[in-house]
Amino acid sequence: MEKITATRGTTLRCKGWRQEGILRMLENNLENAELPESLIVYGGTGKAARNWESYRAIVKTLKNLEDDQTMIIQSGKPVAVFQTWTTSPRVLMANSNLVPKWSNWEHFRKLESQGLIMYGQMTAGSWCYIGTQGIIQGTYETFSALAQKHFNSNLKGKIVLTGGLGGMGGAQPLAVTMAGGVCIAVECDEKRLDRRLNAGFCHKKTDDLETALSWAQKAQKKGEALSIGLLGNCATIFPQLLKQGFLPDVVTDQTSAHDELNGYIPAPYYGETIVDADNLREKDPENYKKESMNSMLEHCKAMVEFQKKGSIVFDYGNNLRGQAETAGYTEAFSYPGFVPAYVRPLLAVGRGPFRWLALTGNPEDIIKTDKLVLEMFPDDKILSNWIQLAEEHLPWEGLPARVCWLGYGERERLALAINNMVKEKIIGPVAITRDHLDTGSVASPYRETEGMKDGSDTVADWPLLNALLNTAAGADNVQIHNGGGVGIGLSTHAGMVVVCDGTQETDERIKRVFKTDPGMGVARHADAGYQEAIDVVAKTDLHIPMLD
Ligand code: NAD
């Protein structure tokens, strides 16, 4: 299959930058994909298009799409084009959604094998993936919040044990070393491990546990930042470390535990024996699932034991706890998810991911916007540290991009300033988007909405309203997905994109979308009774009738 890369330069293939920007984002997803030949971008089987036939039809349709038409994508397949308005979205998508009673992997896979549906993860199916930077920043934000809460604001001299070096998980070693700590990341697939090593996200690798421990402890003593990729299986290594009496300061995990068949790899498989796991999956999927669930039980049990002995343990949004509980482990939920533990106070005030891509492919555009961010938000120390560290440590992956976390009001100001730079021809056109992990765009009871103050963890109206509202406000690409992060049936989430083409109309779009999008998050948290959110409402132009 042909290698897809994002088109660079200023020549339009579409009838406007809004369509061209969306097309380049789709191509960029595949340029950064973990398994591009299968259209799999990240997160187990998170895909950009249903199949190659659909991909080609999407590209063709985007090239011909008028400025007042909207293309409809149903689980990675373009199913219709409608006449709408110039101010309407150019693309609307729904990925992986099922009627609640049937919303589970079993039913999903049946439909998938019939070619009727696709798993879109979060930014895979919505074409908003920017390589590992997106998750590095989120991971950096989480580890910074953790360090602030437990360790005097940095991870110097602390060892973090984790698992999984895939599309998302690969960010962990870099985020830990950026915060000054030592990371041991257990990964069972050597190719994935090498990919992170080659990208400079992970310093060293070994398949020997003792070597990994001695490197980690030496670096810990010297207070040096170090990341170690340990080739092995978490379900074997975590219990082994426990048995040896090794106690990491922090323990988490980002193996693709949300999917027991096509994501998680059961013990004892790792390295060369991964092919045996592949064979088992193909020949006897039921047995594979059983082994996978048992391994997740052992993996999660070791994490709970680490917590009992004094490690700080948190779930990193992959549903390991849910799977272990299903496998019969009753203590699985003893440790918290990362959102209630560290991120909720940020989300409550409308703070969340804001990412932008230089659509012409010029890295200078990002350097100029980095400078803009530093000038506009000089008092935000986590933000300015992040921008400096990102410039220092992060390679460009696909179209040059940047991500940072901003709050309500800040996102609108920065988006307007970026569009102005496009207007003044200081930079080329830019697409602004975000992760689905955001303040008002997700219902995910094992992740973003775990332990909500009013018990509304499972209420999925909020992300649906977020998508409807962003459509009404005129975002360029709006999406609704099921199951990102944690697996089918366990979350509903929405995403959006605005393409900055430097026009006055885009200024108007920005003024609406960058209020509605984080504003829904503040409204959602105010409704749940979070005082931080209610305070934001009191200080801003947000109107919440029940608070009048
Ligand atoms: P991925 O499929 O690209 O990578 C998962 C990695 O885990 C693979 O490299 C695989 O070899 C490895 N692995 C699987 N089983 C293992 C085992 N037993 N021991 C050691 N390694 C093992 O997935 P990803 O994109 O990195 O996502 C990881 C998980 O995080 C997924 O469950 C995803 O849904 C979830 N996720 C979290 C967030 C977040 O913000 N926290 C966001 C999106 C996705």
Coordinates of C-alpha atoms and ligand atoms in Angstrom, one line a residue:
M1 CA 0.0 0.0 0.0
E2 CA 1.2 3.5 -0.8
K3 CA 2.9 5.5 2.0
I4 CA 0.7 8.5 2.9
T5 CA 2.3 11.7 4.0
A6 CA 0.7 15.1 4.7
T7 CA 1.0 17.4 1.7
R8 CA 3.1 20.5 2.5
G9 CA 3.3 23.9 0.9
T10 CA 0.8 26.5 -0.1
T11 CA -0.8 24.9 -3.2
L12 CA -4.4 24.1 -2.6
R13 CA -5.9 20.8 -3.9
C14 CA -9.3 21.6 -2.4
K15 CA -11.6 24.5 -3.0
G16 CA -10.6 26.3 0.2
W17 CA -8.2 26.0 3.2
R18 CA -10.9 24.7 5.4
Q19 CA -11.2 21.5 3.3
E20 CA -7.5 21.4 2.5
G21 CA -6.6 21.7 6.2
I22 CA -8.9 18.8 7.1
L23 CA -7.4 16.7 4.3
R24 CA -3.9 17.4 5.4
M25 CA -4.9 16.4 9.0
L26 CA -6.2 13.0 7.7
E27 CA -2.9 12.5 5.8
N28 CA -1.0 13.6 8.8
N29 CA -2.7 10.9 10.9
L30 CA -1.5 8.3 8.5
E31 CA 2.0 9.8 8.3
N32 CA 2.2 9.4 12.1
A33 CA 0.3 6.0 12.3
E34 CA 1.6 3.0 14.2
L35 CA 0.4 0.6 11.5
P36 CA -0.3 2.8 8.4
E37 CA -0.9 -0.2 6.1
S38 CA -3.9 -1.1 8.1
L39 CA -5.0 2.5 8.6
I40 CA -4.4 2.0 12.3
V41 CA -3.2 5.3 13.9
Y42 CA -2.8 4.4 17.6
G43 CA -4.5 2.9 20.6
G44 CA -4.8 -0.8 19.7
T45 CA -7.0 -0.6 16.6
G46 CA -7.9 3.1 16.4
K47 CA -8.3 3.8 12.7
A48 CA -8.4 6.8 10.4
A49 CA -10.8 5.3 7.8
R50 CA -12.9 2.2 7.5
N51 CA -10.8 0.7 4.6
W52 CA -8.6 2.0 1.7
E53 CA -11.6 2.3 -0.6
S54 CA -13.2 4.7 2.0
Y55 CA -10.0 6.5 2.4
R56 CA -9.7 7.2 -1.3
A57 CA -13.4 8.3 -1.4
I58 CA -12.8 10.7 1.5
V59 CA -9.8 12.3 -0.3
K60 CA -11.7 12.7 -3.5
T61 CA -14.8 14.1 -1.8
L62 CA -12.7 16.6 0.2
K63 CA -11.0 17.8 -3.0
N64 CA -14.4 18.5 -4.6
L65 CA -16.2 19.8 -1.6
E66 CA -17.7 23.3 -2.0
D67 CA -17.5 26.0 0.7
D68 CA -21.1 25.5 1.6
Q69 CA -21.2 21.7 1.6
T70 CA -20.8 19.2 4.5
M71 CA -19.4 15.7 4.1
I72 CA -20.8 13.1 6.5
I73 CA -18.5 10.3 7.8
Q74 CA -20.0 7.2 9.4
S75 CA -17.3 5.2 11.2
G76 CA -14.6 6.0 8.7
K77 CA -16.7 5.9 5.5
P78 CA -18.0 8.9 3.6
V79 CA -21.7 8.3 3.4
A80 CA -23.2 11.6 2.1
V81 CA -22.5 15.2 1.1
F82 CA -25.2 17.8 1.9
Q83 CA -25.7 21.4 1.0
T84 CA -25.4 23.4 4.2
W85 CA -24.1 27.0 4.8
T86 CA -20.6 28.5 4.4
T87 CA -20.6 28.9 8.2
S88 CA -21.4 25.2 8.8
P89 CA -18.8 22.5 9.5
R90 CA -17.3 21.0 6.3
V91 CA -17.1 17.6 7.9
L92 CA -19.3 15.9 10.5
M93 CA -18.4 12.4 11.9
A94 CA -19.8 9.7 14.1
N95 CA -17.5 6.8 14.9
S96 CA -18.1 3.5 16.7
N97 CA -21.4 4.5 18.2
L98 CA -23.9 1.7 19.0
V99 CA -27.3 1.6 20.6
P100 CA -26.5 1.3 24.4
K101 CA -27.8 -2.3 24.9
W102 CA -25.5 -3.6 22.1
S103 CA -22.5 -1.3 23.0
N104 CA -19.9 -3.9 23.7
W105 CA -16.8 -5.3 22.0
E106 CA -18.5 -8.6 21.1
H107 CA -21.2 -6.9 19.1
F108 CA -18.9 -4.3 17.8
R109 CA -16.5 -6.9 16.4
K110 CA -19.3 -8.7 14.7
L111 CA -20.3 -5.5 12.9
E112 CA -16.7 -4.7 12.2
S113 CA -16.2 -8.1 10.5
Q114 CA -19.2 -7.3 8.3
G115 CA -17.5 -4.1 7.3
L116 CA -20.2 -1.9 9.0
I117 CA -18.3 -0.1 11.6
M118 CA -14.8 1.1 12.6
Y119 CA -13.0 1.8 16.0
G120 CA -12.0 5.5 15.9
Q121 CA -10.3 5.7 19.3
M122 CA -10.2 9.5 20.0
T123 CA -8.0 11.5 17.6
A124 CA -7.5 8.5 15.2
G125 CA -10.9 8.5 13.6
S126 CA -11.3 12.3 13.9
W127 CA -8.0 13.0 12.1
C128 CA -6.7 15.1 15.0
Y129 CA -3.7 13.0 15.9
I130 CA -0.3 14.8 16.0
G131 CA 2.0 11.9 16.9
T132 CA 3.1 11.4 20.5
Q133 CA 3.4 15.1 21.4
G134 CA -0.3 15.4 22.2
I135 CA 0.0 12.7 24.8
I136 CA 3.4 13.8 26.0
Q137 CA 2.0 17.2 26.9
G138 CA -1.0 15.6 28.7
T139 CA 1.3 13.2 30.4
Y140 CA 3.7 16.0 31.4
E141 CA 0.6 18.0 32.7
T142 CA -0.4 14.9 34.8
F143 CA 3.1 14.1 36.1
S144 CA 3.5 17.9 36.9
A145 CA 0.3 17.8 38.9
L146 CA 1.4 14.6 40.6
A147 CA 4.8 16.1 41.5
Q148 CA 3.1 19.2 42.8
K149 CA 0.8 17.2 45.0
H150 CA 3.3 14.6 46.3
F151 CA 6.9 15.6 45.7
N152 CA 7.6 19.3 46.0
S153 CA 6.9 20.0 42.3
N154 CA 9.5 17.7 40.6
L155 CA 10.3 14.0 40.1
K156 CA 14.1 14.3 40.8
G157 CA 15.3 11.2 42.5
K158 CA 12.0 9.3 42.0
I159 CA 11.4 6.1 40.0
V160 CA 8.2 5.7 38.0
L161 CA 7.3 2.1 36.9
T162 CA 4.9 1.8 34.0
G163 CA 4.0 -0.4 31.0
G164 CA 3.3 0.1 27.3
L165 CA 5.3 2.1 24.8
G166 CA 2.7 2.4 22.0
G167 CA 1.3 5.5 20.3
M168 CA 0.1 7.0 23.6
G169 CA 2.2 5.1 26.2
G170 CA 5.5 6.0 24.3
A171 CA 5.2 9.5 25.8
Q172 CA 5.6 8.3 29.3
P173 CA 9.5 8.0 29.5
L174 CA 9.9 11.4 27.9
A175 CA 7.3 13.1 30.2
V176 CA 8.9 11.5 33.3
T177 CA 12.4 12.7 32.3
M178 CA 11.1 16.1 31.4
A179 CA 9.9 16.3 35.0
G180 CA 13.3 15.2 36.2
G181 CA 12.5 11.6 37.2
V182 CA 13.6 8.0 36.3
C183 CA 11.3 5.9 34.3
I184 CA 11.2 2.1 33.8
A185 CA 8.7 1.3 31.0
V186 CA 7.9 -2.4 30.4
E187 CA 7.1 -3.2 26.8
C188 CA 6.7 -6.6 25.3
D189 CA 7.1 -5.7 21.6
E190 CA 10.7 -4.9 20.7
K191 CA 9.7 -3.0 17.5
R192 CA 7.6 -0.6 19.6
L193 CA 10.4 -0.2 22.1
D194 CA 13.0 0.5 19.3
R195 CA 10.6 3.1 17.8
R196 CA 10.6 5.1 21.0
L197 CA 14.4 4.7 21.4
N198 CA 15.0 5.9 17.8
A199 CA 12.7 8.9 18.3
G200 CA 14.7 9.9 21.4
F201 CA 11.7 9.4 23.7
C202 CA 13.5 6.7 25.7
H203 CA 17.2 6.6 26.6
K204 CA 18.2 2.9 26.9
K205 CA 16.8 -0.5 26.5
T206 CA 17.4 -3.9 28.0
D207 CA 15.7 -7.3 28.4
D208 CA 17.3 -7.9 31.7
L209 CA 15.4 -6.9 34.9
E210 CA 18.5 -6.6 37.1
T211 CA 20.3 -4.4 34.5
A212 CA 17.2 -2.1 34.4
L213 CA 17.0 -1.9 38.2
S214 CA 20.7 -1.1 38.5
W215 CA 20.6 1.7 35.9
A216 CA 17.5 3.1 37.5
Q217 CA 18.9 3.1 41.0
K218 CA 22.2 4.6 40.0
A219 CA 20.4 7.5 38.2
Q220 CA 18.1 7.9 41.2
K221 CA 21.0 8.3 43.6
K222 CA 22.6 10.9 41.4
G223 CA 19.3 12.7 40.9
E224 CA 19.6 12.2 37.1
A225 CA 16.7 12.0 34.7
L226 CA 16.8 8.6 32.9
S227 CA 14.3 6.5 30.9
I228 CA 14.7 2.7 30.5
G229 CA 12.7 0.5 28.1
L230 CA 12.5 -2.9 29.6
L231 CA 11.6 -5.7 27.1
G232 CA 9.2 -7.9 29.0
N233 CA 5.6 -8.5 29.9
C234 CA 4.0 -6.4 32.6
A235 CA 2.0 -9.4 33.9
T236 CA 5.3 -11.1 34.7
I237 CA 7.6 -8.2 35.5
F238 CA 5.3 -6.3 37.9
P239 CA 4.7 -9.3 40.2
Q240 CA 8.5 -10.2 40.0
L241 CA 9.5 -6.7 41.1
L242 CA 7.1 -7.0 44.0
K243 CA 8.5 -10.4 45.0
Q244 CA 12.0 -8.9 45.0
G245 CA 10.9 -6.2 47.4
F246 CA 11.5 -3.3 44.9
L247 CA 9.3 -0.4 45.6
P248 CA 8.9 2.3 42.9
D249 CA 7.8 5.8 44.0
V250 CA 5.0 5.9 41.3
V251 CA 3.3 3.0 39.4
T252 CA 1.0 3.3 36.4
D253 CA 0.4 1.6 33.1
Q254 CA -0.5 2.3 29.5
T255 CA -0.7 -1.1 27.8
S256 CA -3.7 -1.3 25.6
A257 CA -5.7 -3.0 28.3
H258 CA -9.0 -1.7 26.9
D259 CA -9.0 -4.4 24.3
E260 CA -8.3 -8.0 25.6
L261 CA -8.1 -9.4 22.1
N262 CA -6.4 -7.0 19.8
G263 CA -4.6 -4.8 22.4
Y264 CA -3.3 -6.5 25.5
I265 CA -0.6 -9.2 25.2
P266 CA -0.9 -11.9 27.8
A267 CA 2.0 -13.3 29.8
P268 CA 4.4 -14.9 29.3
Y269 CA 4.7 -13.5 25.7
Y270 CA 7.3 -10.8 24.9
G271 CA 10.1 -10.3 22.4
E272 CA 10.5 -13.2 20.0
T273 CA 7.6 -15.1 21.5
I274 CA 5.1 -12.4 20.5
V275 CA 4.5 -14.4 17.3
D276 CA 3.2 -17.2 19.6
A277 CA 0.7 -14.7 21.0
D278 CA -0.3 -13.7 17.4
N279 CA -0.8 -17.4 16.5
L280 CA -2.9 -18.0 19.6
R281 CA -5.0 -15.0 18.8
E282 CA -5.6 -16.2 15.3
K283 CA -6.2 -19.9 16.0
D284 CA -8.0 -19.7 19.4
P285 CA -9.3 -16.2 20.1
E286 CA -11.4 -17.4 23.0
N287 CA -8.4 -18.8 24.8
Y288 CA -6.4 -15.7 24.0
K289 CA -9.0 -13.6 25.6
K290 CA -9.0 -15.8 28.7
E291 CA -5.2 -15.6 29.0
S292 CA -5.3 -11.9 28.4
M293 CA -7.9 -11.3 31.1
N294 CA -6.0 -13.5 33.6
S295 CA -2.8 -11.6 32.9
M296 CA -4.5 -8.3 33.4
L297 CA -5.8 -9.6 36.7
E298 CA -2.2 -10.4 37.8
H299 CA -0.9 -7.1 36.4
C300 CA -3.5 -5.0 38.3
K301 CA -3.1 -7.1 41.5
A302 CA 0.6 -6.2 41.5
M303 CA -0.3 -2.5 41.2
V304 CA -2.7 -2.8 44.1
E305 CA 0.1 -4.5 46.2
F306 CA 2.5 -1.7 45.3
Q307 CA 0.0 0.8 46.6
K308 CA -0.4 -1.2 49.8
K309 CA 3.3 -1.0 50.3
G310 CA 3.5 2.7 49.8
S311 CA 3.9 3.5 46.1
I312 CA 1.7 6.2 44.5
V313 CA -0.4 4.2 42.1
F314 CA -2.9 5.6 39.5
D315 CA -4.7 4.2 36.5
Y316 CA -3.8 5.9 33.2
G317 CA -7.0 5.7 31.3
N318 CA -6.8 2.2 29.7
N319 CA -9.4 0.3 31.8
L320 CA -6.9 -2.1 33.3
R321 CA -8.9 -2.0 36.5
G322 CA -12.2 -2.7 34.8
Q323 CA -10.8 -5.7 32.9
A324 CA -9.2 -7.1 36.1
E325 CA -12.5 -6.7 37.9
T326 CA -14.3 -8.5 35.1
A327 CA -11.7 -11.3 35.5
G328 CA -12.7 -11.7 39.1
Y329 CA -10.4 -9.4 41.1
T330 CA -12.5 -7.6 43.6
E331 CA -9.9 -5.0 44.7
A332 CA -9.1 -3.7 41.2
F333 CA -10.5 -0.3 41.9
S334 CA -8.4 0.3 45.0
Y335 CA -6.3 2.9 43.2
P336 CA -7.7 6.0 41.5
G337 CA -7.9 7.1 37.9
F338 CA -5.6 9.9 36.8
V339 CA -8.5 12.4 36.4
P340 CA -9.9 12.4 40.0
A341 CA -6.4 12.1 41.4
Y342 CA -4.7 14.9 39.4
V343 CA -6.6 16.5 36.5
R344 CA -10.2 17.2 37.7
P345 CA -9.3 20.6 39.3
L346 CA -7.9 21.7 35.9
L347 CA -10.9 20.5 33.9
A348 CA -13.3 22.1 36.3
V349 CA -12.1 25.6 35.4
G350 CA -12.2 24.9 31.7
R351 CA -8.5 24.1 31.3
G352 CA -7.6 21.5 28.8
P353 CA -5.8 20.6 25.6
F354 CA -5.4 23.1 22.8
R355 CA -3.3 22.0 19.9
W356 CA -2.4 23.5 16.5
L357 CA -0.7 22.3 13.3
A358 CA 1.2 24.3 10.7
L359 CA -0.7 23.2 7.6
T360 CA 2.0 24.2 5.2
G361 CA 4.6 22.0 7.0
N362 CA 6.8 24.9 8.0
P363 CA 8.3 24.4 11.5
E364 CA 9.1 28.1 11.7
D365 CA 5.3 28.7 12.0
I366 CA 5.3 26.7 15.3
I367 CA 8.4 28.5 16.6
K368 CA 6.7 31.8 16.0
T369 CA 3.5 30.7 17.7
D370 CA 5.5 29.3 20.6
K371 CA 6.9 32.8 21.1
L372 CA 3.4 34.2 20.9
V373 CA 2.3 31.8 23.7
L374 CA 5.2 32.8 26.0
E375 CA 4.4 36.5 25.4
M376 CA 0.7 36.1 26.0
F377 CA 0.8 33.9 29.1
P378 CA 4.0 34.9 31.0
D379 CA 2.7 34.0 34.4
D380 CA 1.8 30.4 33.6
K381 CA 4.9 28.6 34.8
I382 CA 3.8 25.1 33.8
L383 CA 2.9 26.3 30.4
S384 CA 6.2 28.3 29.8
N385 CA 8.3 25.3 31.1
W386 CA 6.4 23.0 28.7
I387 CA 7.0 25.2 25.6
Q388 CA 10.7 25.5 26.4
L389 CA 11.0 21.7 27.1
A390 CA 9.0 20.9 24.0
E391 CA 11.3 23.0 21.8
E392 CA 14.3 21.4 23.4
H393 CA 13.2 17.7 23.4
L394 CA 10.5 17.1 20.8
P395 CA 11.3 16.1 17.2
W396 CA 8.7 17.2 14.6
E397 CA 6.4 14.3 13.8
G398 CA 4.5 14.8 10.6
L399 CA 3.1 18.3 10.2
P400 CA 4.8 20.5 12.8
A401 CA 2.5 21.0 15.7
R402 CA 2.3 22.2 19.3
V403 CA -0.1 21.5 22.2
C404 CA -0.5 23.2 25.5
W405 CA -3.2 23.3 28.1
L406 CA -5.3 26.6 28.3
G407 CA -8.3 27.7 30.2
Y408 CA -11.7 29.3 29.3
G409 CA -11.0 32.7 27.7
E410 CA -7.3 31.9 27.0
R411 CA -8.2 29.6 24.2
E412 CA -10.2 32.2 22.4
R413 CA -7.5 34.9 22.8
L414 CA -4.7 32.6 21.5
A415 CA -6.8 31.3 18.6
L416 CA -7.6 34.9 17.5
A417 CA -4.0 35.9 17.8
I418 CA -3.0 32.9 15.6
N419 CA -5.6 33.7 13.0
N420 CA -4.3 37.3 13.0
M421 CA -0.8 36.0 12.3
V422 CA -2.2 34.1 9.4
K423 CA -4.0 37.2 8.2
E424 CA -0.8 39.2 8.4
K425 CA 1.1 36.4 6.5
I426 CA 3.5 36.0 9.4
I427 CA 2.7 32.3 9.3
G428 CA 0.8 30.0 6.9
P429 CA -2.7 28.6 7.6
V430 CA -3.0 26.6 10.9
A431 CA -5.6 24.1 12.1
I432 CA -6.5 24.3 15.8
T433 CA -7.9 21.2 17.5
R434 CA -7.7 19.3 20.7
D435 CA -7.8 15.8 22.3
H436 CA -11.2 14.4 23.2
L437 CA -9.9 14.3 26.8
D438 CA -11.2 17.7 27.7
T439 CA -13.3 19.5 30.1
G440 CA -16.8 19.3 28.5
S441 CA -16.4 16.8 25.7
V442 CA -16.3 13.4 27.4
A443 CA -18.3 11.0 29.6
S444 CA -16.0 8.2 30.6
P445 CA -16.8 6.8 34.1
Y446 CA -13.4 5.0 34.4
R447 CA -11.5 8.0 33.3
E448 CA -12.5 11.7 32.7
T449 CA -15.8 11.5 34.7
E450 CA -14.7 9.0 37.3
G451 CA -16.0 10.0 40.8
M452 CA -17.9 13.2 39.7
K453 CA -19.1 15.1 42.8
D454 CA -22.8 14.7 42.0
G455 CA -22.5 11.0 40.8
S456 CA -23.2 11.9 37.2
D457 CA -20.2 9.9 35.9
T458 CA -22.2 7.9 33.3
V459 CA -24.4 10.7 31.9
A460 CA -23.4 11.0 28.2
D461 CA -25.6 14.0 27.4
W462 CA -22.7 16.4 27.9
P463 CA -20.3 15.3 25.1
L464 CA -23.3 15.1 22.7
L465 CA -24.3 18.6 23.6
N466 CA -20.7 19.7 23.2
A467 CA -20.7 18.4 19.6
L468 CA -24.1 19.9 18.8
L469 CA -23.0 23.2 20.2
N470 CA -19.7 23.3 18.3
T471 CA -21.6 22.5 15.1
A472 CA -24.0 25.4 15.8
A473 CA -21.0 27.6 16.5
G474 CA -19.4 26.7 13.1
A475 CA -16.4 24.5 13.9
D476 CA -14.9 23.0 10.7
N477 CA -14.9 19.4 11.7
V478 CA -17.0 18.0 14.6
Q479 CA -17.1 14.4 15.7
I480 CA -18.8 12.1 18.2
H481 CA -17.2 8.8 19.2
N482 CA -17.8 5.8 21.4
G483 CA -15.2 4.0 23.4
G484 CA -12.0 6.0 23.1
G485 CA -9.3 5.2 25.6
V486 CA -11.3 2.6 27.6
G487 CA -13.1 0.5 25.0
I488 CA -16.5 0.2 23.3
G489 CA -19.5 1.0 25.5
L490 CA -17.4 2.7 28.2
S491 CA -17.2 6.3 27.0
T492 CA -18.8 8.9 24.8
H493 CA -16.7 11.8 23.5
A494 CA -16.6 14.6 21.0
G495 CA -13.9 16.5 19.1
M496 CA -13.6 19.6 17.0
V497 CA -11.3 21.4 14.5
V498 CA -11.1 25.1 13.4
V499 CA -8.9 26.0 10.4
C500 CA -7.4 29.4 10.7
D501 CA -7.2 30.8 7.2
G502 CA -6.8 34.4 8.3
T503 CA -10.3 35.5 7.3
Q504 CA -12.7 37.7 9.2
E505 CA -15.2 34.9 9.0
T506 CA -12.8 32.7 10.9
D507 CA -12.4 35.3 13.6
E508 CA -16.1 35.1 14.1
R509 CA -16.0 31.3 14.1
I510 CA -13.2 31.4 16.7
K511 CA -15.1 33.9 19.0
R512 CA -18.0 31.4 19.1
V513 CA -16.3 27.9 19.1
F514 CA -13.6 28.8 21.7
K515 CA -16.3 30.0 24.0
T516 CA -18.7 27.1 23.4
D517 CA -16.1 24.3 23.6
P518 CA -14.4 25.0 26.9
G519 CA -17.6 26.8 28.1
M520 CA -19.5 23.5 28.0
G521 CA -16.8 22.1 30.3
V522 CA -17.3 24.9 32.9
A523 CA -21.1 24.5 32.6
R524 CA -20.7 20.7 33.1
H525 CA -18.6 21.0 36.2
A526 CA -20.6 23.9 37.6
D527 CA -23.7 21.7 37.2
A528 CA -22.0 19.0 39.1
G529 CA -21.3 21.4 42.0
Y530 CA -17.6 22.1 41.6
Q531 CA -16.9 25.5 43.3
E532 CA -14.0 26.2 41.0
A533 CA -16.3 26.1 38.0
I534 CA -19.0 28.2 39.7
D535 CA -16.3 30.8 40.4
V536 CA -15.4 30.9 36.7
V537 CA -19.0 31.5 35.8
A538 CA -19.2 34.4 38.3
K539 CA -16.1 36.0 36.8
T540 CA -16.9 35.6 33.1
D541 CA -19.7 36.1 30.5
L542 CA -20.9 32.5 30.9
H543 CA -24.6 32.3 31.5
I544 CA -25.8 29.3 33.5
P545 CA -29.6 29.7 34.2
M546 CA -29.6 27.6 37.3
L547 CA -27.0 29.9 38.9
D548 CA -29.0 33.1 38.1
Ligands
NAD1 P1 -0.9 1.0 21.5 O1 -1.8 -0.2 21.1 O2 -0.3 1.9 20.5 O3 0.3 0.5 22.5 C1 0.1 -0.4 23.5 C2 1.4 -1.0 23.8 O4 1.3 -1.9 24.9 C3 1.9 -1.9 22.7 O5 3.2 -1.4 22.3 C4 1.9 -3.3 23.2 O6 3.0 -4.0 22.7 C5 2.1 -3.0 24.7 N1 1.6 -4.1 25.5 C6 0.4 -4.8 25.4 N2 0.3 -5.7 26.4 C7 1.4 -5.6 27.1 C8 1.9 -6.3 28.3 N3 1.2 -7.3 28.8 N4 3.1 -6.0 28.8 C9 3.9 -5.0 28.2 N5 3.5 -4.4 27.1 C10 2.3 -4.6 26.6 O7 -1.8 1.9 22.5 P2 -1.6 3.4 23.0 O8 -2.1 4.3 21.9 O9 -0.2 3.5 23.5 O10 -2.6 3.5 24.2 C11 -2.4 2.7 25.4 C12 -3.7 2.7 26.2 O11 -4.0 4.0 26.7 C13 -4.9 2.2 25.5 O12 -5.7 1.4 26.3 C14 -5.6 3.5 25.2 O13 -7.0 3.3 25.0 C15 -5.3 4.3 26.4 N6 -5.4 5.8 26.2 C16 -5.1 6.6 27.2 C17 -5.2 8.0 27.0 C18 -4.9 8.9 28.2 O14 -5.0 10.1 28.0 N7 -4.5 8.5 29.3 C19 -5.5 8.5 25.8 C20 -5.8 7.7 24.8 C21 -5.7 6.3 25.0

